[in-house]
Short mmCIF file of C-alpha atoms in Angstrom, two decimals:
data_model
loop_
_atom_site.label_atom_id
_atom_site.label_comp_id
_atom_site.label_asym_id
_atom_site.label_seq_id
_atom_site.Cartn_x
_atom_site.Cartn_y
_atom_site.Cartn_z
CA UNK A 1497 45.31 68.88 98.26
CA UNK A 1498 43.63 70.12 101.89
CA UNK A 1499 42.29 73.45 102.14
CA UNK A 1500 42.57 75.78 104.86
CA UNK A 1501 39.79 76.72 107.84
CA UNK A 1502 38.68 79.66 105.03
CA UNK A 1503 38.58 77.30 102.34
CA UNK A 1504 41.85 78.36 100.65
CA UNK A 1505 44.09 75.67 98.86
CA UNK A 1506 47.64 74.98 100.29
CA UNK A 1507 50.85 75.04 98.55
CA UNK A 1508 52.14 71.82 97.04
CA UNK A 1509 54.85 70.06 98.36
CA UNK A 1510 57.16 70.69 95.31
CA UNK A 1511 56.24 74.24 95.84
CA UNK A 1512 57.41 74.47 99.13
CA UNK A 1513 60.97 72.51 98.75
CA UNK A 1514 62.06 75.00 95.04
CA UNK A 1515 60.09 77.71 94.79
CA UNK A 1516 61.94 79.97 96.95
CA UNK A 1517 60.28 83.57 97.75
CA UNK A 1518 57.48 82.33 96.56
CA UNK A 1519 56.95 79.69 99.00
CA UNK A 1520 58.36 82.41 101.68
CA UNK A 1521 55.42 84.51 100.55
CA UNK A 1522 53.01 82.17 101.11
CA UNK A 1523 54.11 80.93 104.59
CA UNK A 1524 53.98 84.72 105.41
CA UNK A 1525 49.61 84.63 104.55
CA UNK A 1526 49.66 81.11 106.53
CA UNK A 1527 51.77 82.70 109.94
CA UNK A 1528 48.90 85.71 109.58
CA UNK A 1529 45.80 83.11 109.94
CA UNK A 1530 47.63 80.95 112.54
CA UNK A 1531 48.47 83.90 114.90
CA UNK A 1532 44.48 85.23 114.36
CA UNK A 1533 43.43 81.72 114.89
CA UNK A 1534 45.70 81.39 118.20
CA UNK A 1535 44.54 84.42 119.44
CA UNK A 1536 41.13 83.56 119.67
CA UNK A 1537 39.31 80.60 117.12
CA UNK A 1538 41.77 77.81 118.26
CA UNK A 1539 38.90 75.08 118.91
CA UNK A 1540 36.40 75.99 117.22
CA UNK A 1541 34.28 73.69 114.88
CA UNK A 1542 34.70 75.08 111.54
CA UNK A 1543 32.95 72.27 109.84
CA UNK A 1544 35.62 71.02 107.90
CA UNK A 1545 37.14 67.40 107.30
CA UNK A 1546 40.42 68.62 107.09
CA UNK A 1547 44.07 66.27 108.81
CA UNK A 1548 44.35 66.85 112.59
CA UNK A 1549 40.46 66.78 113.00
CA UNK A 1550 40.51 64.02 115.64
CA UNK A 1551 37.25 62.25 115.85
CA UNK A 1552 36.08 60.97 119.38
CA UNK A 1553 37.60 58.05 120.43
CA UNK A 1554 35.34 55.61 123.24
CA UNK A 1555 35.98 52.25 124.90
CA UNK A 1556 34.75 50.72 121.64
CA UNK A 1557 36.62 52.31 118.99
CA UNK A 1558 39.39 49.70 117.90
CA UNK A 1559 42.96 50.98 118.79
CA UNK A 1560 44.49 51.34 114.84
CA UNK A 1561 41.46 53.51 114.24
CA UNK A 1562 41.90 55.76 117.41
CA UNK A 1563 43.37 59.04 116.50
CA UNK A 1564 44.96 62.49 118.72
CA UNK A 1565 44.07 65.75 117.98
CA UNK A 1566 46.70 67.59 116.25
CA UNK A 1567 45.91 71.08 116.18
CA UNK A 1568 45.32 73.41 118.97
CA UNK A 1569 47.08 75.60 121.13
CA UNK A 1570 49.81 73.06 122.52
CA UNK A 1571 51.10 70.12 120.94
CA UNK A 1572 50.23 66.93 121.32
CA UNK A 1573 52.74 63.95 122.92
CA UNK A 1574 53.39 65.83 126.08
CA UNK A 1575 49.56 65.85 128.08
CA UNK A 1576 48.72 63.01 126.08
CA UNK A 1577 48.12 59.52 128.11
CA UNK A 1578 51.38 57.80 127.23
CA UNK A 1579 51.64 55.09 123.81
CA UNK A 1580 53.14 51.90 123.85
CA UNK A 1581 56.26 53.00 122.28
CA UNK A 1582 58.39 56.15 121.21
CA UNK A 1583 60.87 56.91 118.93
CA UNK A 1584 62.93 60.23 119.88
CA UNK A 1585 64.77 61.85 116.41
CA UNK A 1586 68.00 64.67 116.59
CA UNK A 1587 67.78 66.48 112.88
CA UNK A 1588 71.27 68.37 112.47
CA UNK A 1589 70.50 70.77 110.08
CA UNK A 1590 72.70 71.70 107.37
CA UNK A 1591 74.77 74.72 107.61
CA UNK A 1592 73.59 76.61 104.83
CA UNK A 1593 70.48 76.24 106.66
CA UNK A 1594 68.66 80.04 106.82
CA UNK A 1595 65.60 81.13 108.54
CA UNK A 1596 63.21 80.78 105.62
CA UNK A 1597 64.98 76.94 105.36
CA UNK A 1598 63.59 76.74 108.82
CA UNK A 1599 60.09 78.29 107.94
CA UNK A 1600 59.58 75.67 104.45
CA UNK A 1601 60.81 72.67 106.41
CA UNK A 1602 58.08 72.97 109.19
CA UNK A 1603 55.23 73.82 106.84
CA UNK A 1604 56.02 70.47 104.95
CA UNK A 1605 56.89 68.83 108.57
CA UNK A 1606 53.35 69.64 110.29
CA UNK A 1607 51.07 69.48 106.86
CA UNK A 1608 52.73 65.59 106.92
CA UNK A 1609 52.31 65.59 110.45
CA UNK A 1610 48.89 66.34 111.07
CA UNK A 1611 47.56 64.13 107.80
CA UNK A 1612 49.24 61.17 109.85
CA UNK A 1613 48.24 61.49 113.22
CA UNK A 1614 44.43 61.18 111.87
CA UNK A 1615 44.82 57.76 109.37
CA UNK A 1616 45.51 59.73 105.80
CA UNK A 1617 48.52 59.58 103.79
CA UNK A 1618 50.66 62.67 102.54
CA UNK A 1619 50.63 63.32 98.89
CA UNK A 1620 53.99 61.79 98.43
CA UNK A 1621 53.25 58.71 100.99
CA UNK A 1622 54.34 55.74 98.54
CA UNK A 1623 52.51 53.44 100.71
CA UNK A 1624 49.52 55.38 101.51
CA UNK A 1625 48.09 51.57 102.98
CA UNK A 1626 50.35 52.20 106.19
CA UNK A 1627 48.93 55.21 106.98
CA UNK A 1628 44.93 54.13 107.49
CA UNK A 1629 45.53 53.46 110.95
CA UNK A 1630 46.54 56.23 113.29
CA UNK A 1631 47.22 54.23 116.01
CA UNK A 1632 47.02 57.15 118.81
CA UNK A 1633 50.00 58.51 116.76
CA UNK A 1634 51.21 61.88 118.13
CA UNK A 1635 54.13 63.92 116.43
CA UNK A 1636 55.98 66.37 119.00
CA UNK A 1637 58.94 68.81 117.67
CA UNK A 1638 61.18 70.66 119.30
CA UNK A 1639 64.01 72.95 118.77
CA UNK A 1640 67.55 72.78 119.74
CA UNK A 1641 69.58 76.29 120.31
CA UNK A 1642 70.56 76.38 116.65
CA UNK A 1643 67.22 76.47 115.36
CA UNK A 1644 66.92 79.90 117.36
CA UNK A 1645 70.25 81.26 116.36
CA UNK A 1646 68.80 80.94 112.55
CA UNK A 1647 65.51 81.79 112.99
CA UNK A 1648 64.99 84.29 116.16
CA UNK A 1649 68.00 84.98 118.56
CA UNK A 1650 66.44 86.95 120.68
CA UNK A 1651 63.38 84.44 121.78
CA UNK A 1652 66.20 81.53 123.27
CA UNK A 1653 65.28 80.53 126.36
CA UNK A 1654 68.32 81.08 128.93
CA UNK A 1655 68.47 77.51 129.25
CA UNK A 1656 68.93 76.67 125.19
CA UNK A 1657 72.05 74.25 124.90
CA UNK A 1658 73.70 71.31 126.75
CA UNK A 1659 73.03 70.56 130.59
CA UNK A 1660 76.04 71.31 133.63
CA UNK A 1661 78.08 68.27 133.20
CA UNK A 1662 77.49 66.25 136.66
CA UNK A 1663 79.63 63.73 138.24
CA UNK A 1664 77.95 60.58 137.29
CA UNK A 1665 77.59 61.37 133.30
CA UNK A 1666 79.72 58.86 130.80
CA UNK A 1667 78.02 60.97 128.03
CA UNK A 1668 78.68 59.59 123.99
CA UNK A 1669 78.23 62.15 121.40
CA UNK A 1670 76.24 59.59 119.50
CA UNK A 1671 73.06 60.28 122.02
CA UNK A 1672 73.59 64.08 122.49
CA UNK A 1673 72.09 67.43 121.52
CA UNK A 1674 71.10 68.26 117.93
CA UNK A 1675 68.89 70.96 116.04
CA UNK A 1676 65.45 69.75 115.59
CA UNK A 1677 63.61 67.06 117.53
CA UNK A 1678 60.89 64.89 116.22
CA UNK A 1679 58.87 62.61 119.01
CA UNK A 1680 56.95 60.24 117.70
CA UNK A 1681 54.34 57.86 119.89
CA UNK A 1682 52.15 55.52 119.09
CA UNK A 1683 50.53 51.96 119.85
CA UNK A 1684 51.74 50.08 117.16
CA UNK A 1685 55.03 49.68 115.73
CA UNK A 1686 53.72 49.37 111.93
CA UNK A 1687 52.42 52.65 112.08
CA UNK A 1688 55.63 54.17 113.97
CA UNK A 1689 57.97 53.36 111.21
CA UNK A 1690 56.03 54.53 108.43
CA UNK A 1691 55.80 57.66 110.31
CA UNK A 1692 59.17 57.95 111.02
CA UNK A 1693 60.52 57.35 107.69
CA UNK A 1694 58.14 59.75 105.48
CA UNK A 1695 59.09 62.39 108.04
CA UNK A 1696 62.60 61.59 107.63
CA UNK A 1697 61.96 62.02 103.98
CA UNK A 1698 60.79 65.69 104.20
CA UNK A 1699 63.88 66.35 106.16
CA UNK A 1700 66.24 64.72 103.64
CA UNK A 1701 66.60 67.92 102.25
CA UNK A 1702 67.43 70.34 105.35
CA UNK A 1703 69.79 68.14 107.13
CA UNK A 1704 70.85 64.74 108.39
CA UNK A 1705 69.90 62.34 111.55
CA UNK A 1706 72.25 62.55 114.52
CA UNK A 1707 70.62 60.04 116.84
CA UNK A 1708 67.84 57.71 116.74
CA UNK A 1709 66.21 56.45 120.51
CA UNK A 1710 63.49 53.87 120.14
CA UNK A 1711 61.96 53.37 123.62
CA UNK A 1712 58.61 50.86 124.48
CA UNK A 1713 56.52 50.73 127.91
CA UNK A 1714 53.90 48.27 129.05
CA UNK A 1715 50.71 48.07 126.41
CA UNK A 1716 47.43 49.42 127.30
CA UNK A 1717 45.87 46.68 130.02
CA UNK A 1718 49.10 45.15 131.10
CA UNK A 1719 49.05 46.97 134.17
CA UNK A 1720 45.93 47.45 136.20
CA UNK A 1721 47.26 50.96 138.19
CA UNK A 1722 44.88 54.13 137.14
CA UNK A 1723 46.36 56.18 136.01
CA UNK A 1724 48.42 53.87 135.23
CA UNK A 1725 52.28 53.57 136.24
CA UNK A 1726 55.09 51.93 134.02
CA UNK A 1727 57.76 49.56 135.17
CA UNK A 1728 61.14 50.58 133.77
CA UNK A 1729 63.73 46.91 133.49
CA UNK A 1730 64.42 46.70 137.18
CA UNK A 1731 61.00 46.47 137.61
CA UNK A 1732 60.52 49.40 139.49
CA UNK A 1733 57.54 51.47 138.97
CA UNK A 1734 58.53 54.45 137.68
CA UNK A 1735 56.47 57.64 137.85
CA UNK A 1736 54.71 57.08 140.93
CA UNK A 1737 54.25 60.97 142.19
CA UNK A 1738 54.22 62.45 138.24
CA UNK A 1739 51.79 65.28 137.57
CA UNK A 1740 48.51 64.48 136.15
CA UNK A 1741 47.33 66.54 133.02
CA UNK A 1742 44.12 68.86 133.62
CA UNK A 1743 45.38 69.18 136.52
CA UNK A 1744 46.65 72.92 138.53
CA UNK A 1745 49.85 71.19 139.75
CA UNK A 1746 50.55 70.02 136.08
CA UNK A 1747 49.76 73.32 134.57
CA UNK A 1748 52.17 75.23 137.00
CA UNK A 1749 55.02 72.61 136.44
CA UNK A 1750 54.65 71.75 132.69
CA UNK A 1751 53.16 75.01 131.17
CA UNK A 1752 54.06 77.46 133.93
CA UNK A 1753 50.42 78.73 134.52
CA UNK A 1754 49.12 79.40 138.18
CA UNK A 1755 50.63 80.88 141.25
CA UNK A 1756 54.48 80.21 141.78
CA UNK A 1757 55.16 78.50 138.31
CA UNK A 1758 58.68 78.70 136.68
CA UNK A 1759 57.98 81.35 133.42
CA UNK A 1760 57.50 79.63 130.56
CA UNK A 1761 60.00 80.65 127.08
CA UNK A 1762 56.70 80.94 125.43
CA UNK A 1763 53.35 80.68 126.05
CA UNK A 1764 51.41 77.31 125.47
CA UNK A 1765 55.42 76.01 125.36
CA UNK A 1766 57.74 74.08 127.56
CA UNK A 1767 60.98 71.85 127.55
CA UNK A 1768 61.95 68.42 126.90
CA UNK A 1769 65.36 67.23 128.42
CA UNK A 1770 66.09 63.36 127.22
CA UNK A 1771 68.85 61.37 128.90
CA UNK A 1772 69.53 58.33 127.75
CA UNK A 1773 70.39 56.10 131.37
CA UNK A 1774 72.13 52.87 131.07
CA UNK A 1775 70.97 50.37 133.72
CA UNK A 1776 73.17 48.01 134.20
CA UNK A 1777 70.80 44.88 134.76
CA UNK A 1778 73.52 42.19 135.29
CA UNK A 1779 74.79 43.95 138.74
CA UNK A 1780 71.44 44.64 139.03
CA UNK A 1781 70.79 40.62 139.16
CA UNK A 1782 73.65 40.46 142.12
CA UNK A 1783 71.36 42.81 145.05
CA UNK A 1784 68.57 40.47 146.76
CA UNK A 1785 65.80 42.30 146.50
CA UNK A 1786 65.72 44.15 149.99
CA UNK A 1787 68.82 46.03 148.69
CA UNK A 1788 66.98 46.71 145.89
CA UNK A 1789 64.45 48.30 147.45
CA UNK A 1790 66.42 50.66 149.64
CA UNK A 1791 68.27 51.09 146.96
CA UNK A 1792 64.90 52.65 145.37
CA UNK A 1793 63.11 53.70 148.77
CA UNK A 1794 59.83 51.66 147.17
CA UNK A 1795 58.36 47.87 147.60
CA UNK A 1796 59.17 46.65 144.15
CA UNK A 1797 56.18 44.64 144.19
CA UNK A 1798 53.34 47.65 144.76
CA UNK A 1799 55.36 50.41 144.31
CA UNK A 1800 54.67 52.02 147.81
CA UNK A 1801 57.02 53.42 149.94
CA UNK A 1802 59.12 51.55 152.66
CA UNK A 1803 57.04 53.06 154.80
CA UNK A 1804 53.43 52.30 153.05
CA UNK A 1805 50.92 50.20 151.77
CA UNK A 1806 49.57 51.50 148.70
CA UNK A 1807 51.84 52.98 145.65
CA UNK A 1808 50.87 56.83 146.02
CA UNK A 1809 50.64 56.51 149.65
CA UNK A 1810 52.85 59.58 151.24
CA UNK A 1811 56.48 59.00 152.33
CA UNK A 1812 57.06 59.24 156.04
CA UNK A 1813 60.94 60.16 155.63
CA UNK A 1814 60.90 60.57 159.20
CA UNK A 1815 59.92 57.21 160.49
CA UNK A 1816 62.94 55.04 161.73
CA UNK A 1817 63.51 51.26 161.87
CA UNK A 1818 63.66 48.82 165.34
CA UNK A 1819 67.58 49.59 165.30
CA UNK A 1820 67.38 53.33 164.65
CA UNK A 1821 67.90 54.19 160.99
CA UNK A 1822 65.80 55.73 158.66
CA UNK A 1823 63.38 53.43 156.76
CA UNK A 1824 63.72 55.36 153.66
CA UNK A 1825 67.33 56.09 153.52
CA UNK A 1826 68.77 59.12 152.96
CA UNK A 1827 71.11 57.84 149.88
CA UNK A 1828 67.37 56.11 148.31
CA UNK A 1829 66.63 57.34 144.93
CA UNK A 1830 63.19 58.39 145.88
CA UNK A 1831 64.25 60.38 148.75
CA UNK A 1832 67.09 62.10 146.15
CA UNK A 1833 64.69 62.39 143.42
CA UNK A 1834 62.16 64.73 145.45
CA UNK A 1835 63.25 68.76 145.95
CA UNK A 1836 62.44 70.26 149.40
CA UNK A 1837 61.17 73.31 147.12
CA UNK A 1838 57.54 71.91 146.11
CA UNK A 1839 57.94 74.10 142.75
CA UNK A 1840 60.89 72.15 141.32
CA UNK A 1841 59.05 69.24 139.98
CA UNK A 1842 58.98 67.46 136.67
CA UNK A 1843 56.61 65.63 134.24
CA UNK A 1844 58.09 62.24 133.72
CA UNK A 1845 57.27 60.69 129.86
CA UNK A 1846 59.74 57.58 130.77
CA UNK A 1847 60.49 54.95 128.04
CA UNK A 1848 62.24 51.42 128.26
CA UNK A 1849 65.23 50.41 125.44
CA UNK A 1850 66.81 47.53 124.70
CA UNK A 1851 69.44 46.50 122.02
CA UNK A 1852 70.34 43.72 120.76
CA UNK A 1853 73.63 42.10 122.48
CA UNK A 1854 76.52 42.22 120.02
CA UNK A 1855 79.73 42.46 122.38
CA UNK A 1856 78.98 41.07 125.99
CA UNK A 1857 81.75 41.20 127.37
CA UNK A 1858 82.25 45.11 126.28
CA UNK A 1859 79.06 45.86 128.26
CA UNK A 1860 80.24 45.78 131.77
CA UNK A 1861 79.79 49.27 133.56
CA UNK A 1862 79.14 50.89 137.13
CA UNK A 1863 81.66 48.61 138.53
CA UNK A 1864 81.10 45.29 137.21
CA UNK A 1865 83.86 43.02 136.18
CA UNK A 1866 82.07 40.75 134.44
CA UNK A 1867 80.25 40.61 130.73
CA UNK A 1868 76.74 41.18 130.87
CA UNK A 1869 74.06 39.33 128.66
CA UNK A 1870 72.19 42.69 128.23
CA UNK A 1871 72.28 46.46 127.30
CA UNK A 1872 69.07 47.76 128.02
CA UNK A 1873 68.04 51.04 129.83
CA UNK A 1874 65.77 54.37 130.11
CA UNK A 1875 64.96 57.20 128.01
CA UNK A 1876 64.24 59.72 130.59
CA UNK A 1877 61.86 62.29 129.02
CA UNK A 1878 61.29 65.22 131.59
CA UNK A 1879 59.11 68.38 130.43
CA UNK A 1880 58.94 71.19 132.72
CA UNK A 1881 58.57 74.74 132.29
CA UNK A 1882 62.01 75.88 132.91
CA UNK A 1883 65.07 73.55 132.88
CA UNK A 1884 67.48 75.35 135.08
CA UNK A 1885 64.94 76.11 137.75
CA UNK A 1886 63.36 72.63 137.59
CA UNK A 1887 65.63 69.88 136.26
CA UNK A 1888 68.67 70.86 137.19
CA UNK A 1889 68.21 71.41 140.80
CA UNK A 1890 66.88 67.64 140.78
CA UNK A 1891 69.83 65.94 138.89
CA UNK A 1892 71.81 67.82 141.14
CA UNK A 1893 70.56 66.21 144.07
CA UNK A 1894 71.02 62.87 142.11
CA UNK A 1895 74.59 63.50 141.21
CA UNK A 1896 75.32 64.23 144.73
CA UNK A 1897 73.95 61.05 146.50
CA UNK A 1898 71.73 58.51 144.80
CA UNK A 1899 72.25 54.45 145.21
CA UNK A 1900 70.80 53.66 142.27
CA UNK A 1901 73.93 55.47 140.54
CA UNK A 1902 75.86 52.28 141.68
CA UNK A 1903 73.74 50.47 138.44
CA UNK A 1904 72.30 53.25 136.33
CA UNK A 1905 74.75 55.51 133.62
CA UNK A 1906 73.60 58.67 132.13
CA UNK A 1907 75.36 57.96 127.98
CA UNK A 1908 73.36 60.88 126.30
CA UNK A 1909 71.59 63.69 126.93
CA UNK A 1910 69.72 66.35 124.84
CA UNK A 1911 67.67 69.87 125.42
CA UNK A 1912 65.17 71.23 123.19
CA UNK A 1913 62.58 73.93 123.59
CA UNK A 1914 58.62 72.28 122.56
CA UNK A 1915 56.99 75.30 120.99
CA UNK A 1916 53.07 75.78 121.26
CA UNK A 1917 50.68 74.01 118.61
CA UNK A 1918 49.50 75.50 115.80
CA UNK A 1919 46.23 76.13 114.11
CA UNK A 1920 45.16 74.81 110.42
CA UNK A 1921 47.00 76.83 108.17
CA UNK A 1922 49.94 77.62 110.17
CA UNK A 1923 52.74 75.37 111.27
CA UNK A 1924 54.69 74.53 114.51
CA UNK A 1925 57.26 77.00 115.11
CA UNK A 1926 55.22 79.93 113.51
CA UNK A 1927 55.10 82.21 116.55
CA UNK A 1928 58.83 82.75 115.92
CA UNK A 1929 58.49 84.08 112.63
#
């Protein structure tokens, strides 16, 4: 059993799942020591060995054995340089479900948590081997506007619940909404499942899955770009002009620090909004490729813009062609995708899907007649500060006029609130308590 930062043995699982007021009690010491250690010990060394201690990874530390810190004052998965692959998790919690339900389920949630994201297996991990290596694994929750109904009505952000429906949506209530997120990412797939499945156990109890979104991006080395840029499955780079952690730009956009940020809901927190985007790839196959690329406003080769060399070289949106149009379109994606306001950006966490084919012929959409021979698509993580001052405004301009809507489908979409880390002892979530 772990012991706290003062040396003081946890509660047992069984403890926290039937004992009741007891368990309440003691998640009422643990809040106590994770507020004092947020306020001000956060980061320090206090000597101990103890999960979520993430030892220093280099160039020559082999990648099952590389590990991400799991305590501190923000959670991990958001800053941290994208894994390999992601699995996104809606919890629906059961209706019964009360605010000390909410307070037992995340102690067990981030004690299992933080034990996996550093290579060591929860007490009731019945194949502790799968656990050893870490893999880069990062666990990211998140809370959906029921979760603050129960627990604290009064600290919902404004923007808690489902997005404005826009024009171009074909949303299925199979990919929407829900109560609790878990993210998971991580470079190896072994190591993702186990993950997901003994954190699936500890929920077993509270409630039941809703939705499920696996989603994979190019492997560390496959592309040469630093930092480096995905390809989504038109083989677009995707993510060109994101904000780069540790950086002032990222902290106003993301965390809502610095002059001219968005407020935050909560300091050290943010938002994720996840839309699930069909691209049609079969239509796709039908443009040559320089309707692609206005189509994108990008050389699909580099990455720059129509009117560059180099993939972060700046747009000229001005600059016009020998017969007098625009060289970047006005109806390209990347033209739609940037806000004249400077302040409404986003932090793009993009991951590729794709399915298995079992019907063909029922996966013709955005205007194709035909079958199709694939379903495949993006999960379109955004994090920003504030959704309806930052992410909105954006899809809006999308909605309006974007060519790439002729091939891409928004099927699901989901809001949830990312609260701030948490220190050893306390738990994610424990500020609203």
């Amino acid at each position: 059993m772990a012991t706290g930062p003062a040396g003081r043995r946890g509660v047992g699982r069984r403890g926290f799942l039937i004992a009741g007021g007891t368990a309440g009690a003691g998640a009422a010491a643990g809040i106590g020591l994770g507020a004092a250690q947020r306020a001000g010990l956060l980061g320090q060394d206090t000597g101990s060995a103890d999960a979520g201690s993430a030892g220093e990874n280099t160039a020559e530390t082999p990648v099952g054995a590389r590990a991400e810190p799991y305590y501190g004052l923000r959670q991990a998965g958001i800053d941290t340089l994208p894994q390999s692959f992601a699995t996104f998790i809606a919890i629906d919690l059961s209706e019964d479900t009360q605010r000390e339900t909410v307070r037992r389920m995340m102690r067990v949630l981030t004690a299992d948590a933080a034990k996996l994201t550093v290579g060591e297996a929860p007490v009731h991990d019945q194949e502790p081997e799968l656990a050893l290596n870490p893999s880069r694994l990062s666990v990211t929750f998140g809370f959906g506007a029921r979760v603050f109904e129960i627990v604290a009505p009064d600290r919902a952000p404004s923007w808690a619940g489902p997005l404005p429906a826009f024009g171009i949506d074909q949303l299925e209530d199979r990919w929407n909404d829900g109560d609790l997120l878990i993210q998971l990412a991580c470079e190896d797939t072994v190591t993702l499942a186990h993950a997901q499945r003994l954190l699936l156990k500890d929920v077993r109890g509270f409630g039941s899955v809703r939705w499920v979104q696996n989603g994979f991006r190019s492997v560390p080395g496959a592309e040469a770009a630093d930092p480096p840029s995905m390809r989504n499955l038109f083989g677009q780079v995707d993510g060109t002009v994101d904000t780069q952690p540790g950086t002032d730009e990222h902290e106003r956009i993301v965390w809502g620090r610095g002059d001219g940020a968005f407020e935050p809901w909560i300091t050290d927190g943010t938002s994720l909004v996840l839309r699930r985007i069909h691209m049609n790839l079969d239509t796709w196959d039908e443009a040559d490729r320089p309707a692609r690329e206005d189509a994108v406003g990008r050389k699909l080769d580099t990455g720059a813009p129509l009117t560059g060399t180099k993939e972060r070289d700046e747009p000229d949106f001005e600059a016009v062609g020998t017969l007098g149009f625009k060289v970047i379109p006005e109806y390209s994606h990347m033209r739609r995708a940037r806000h004249p306001d400077d302040r409404v950006r986003i932090h793009r966490r993009p991951y590729n899907y794709d399915l298995p084919v079992s019907d063909a012929s029922g996966l013709a959409k955005a205007g194709s007649s035909s079958g199709g021979v694939s379903d495949s698509g993006l999960l379109f993580a955004s994090y920003q500060a504030d959704v309806n001052e930052q992410f909105v405004p954006i899809q809006r301009r999308l909605d309006d006029l974007d060519m790439l809507n002729v091939w891409t489908v928004p099927v699901g979409s989901a809001v949830f609130a990312i609260p701030p880390g948490c220190a050893e002892g306390g738990f994610i979530g424990d500020v609203l308590f």
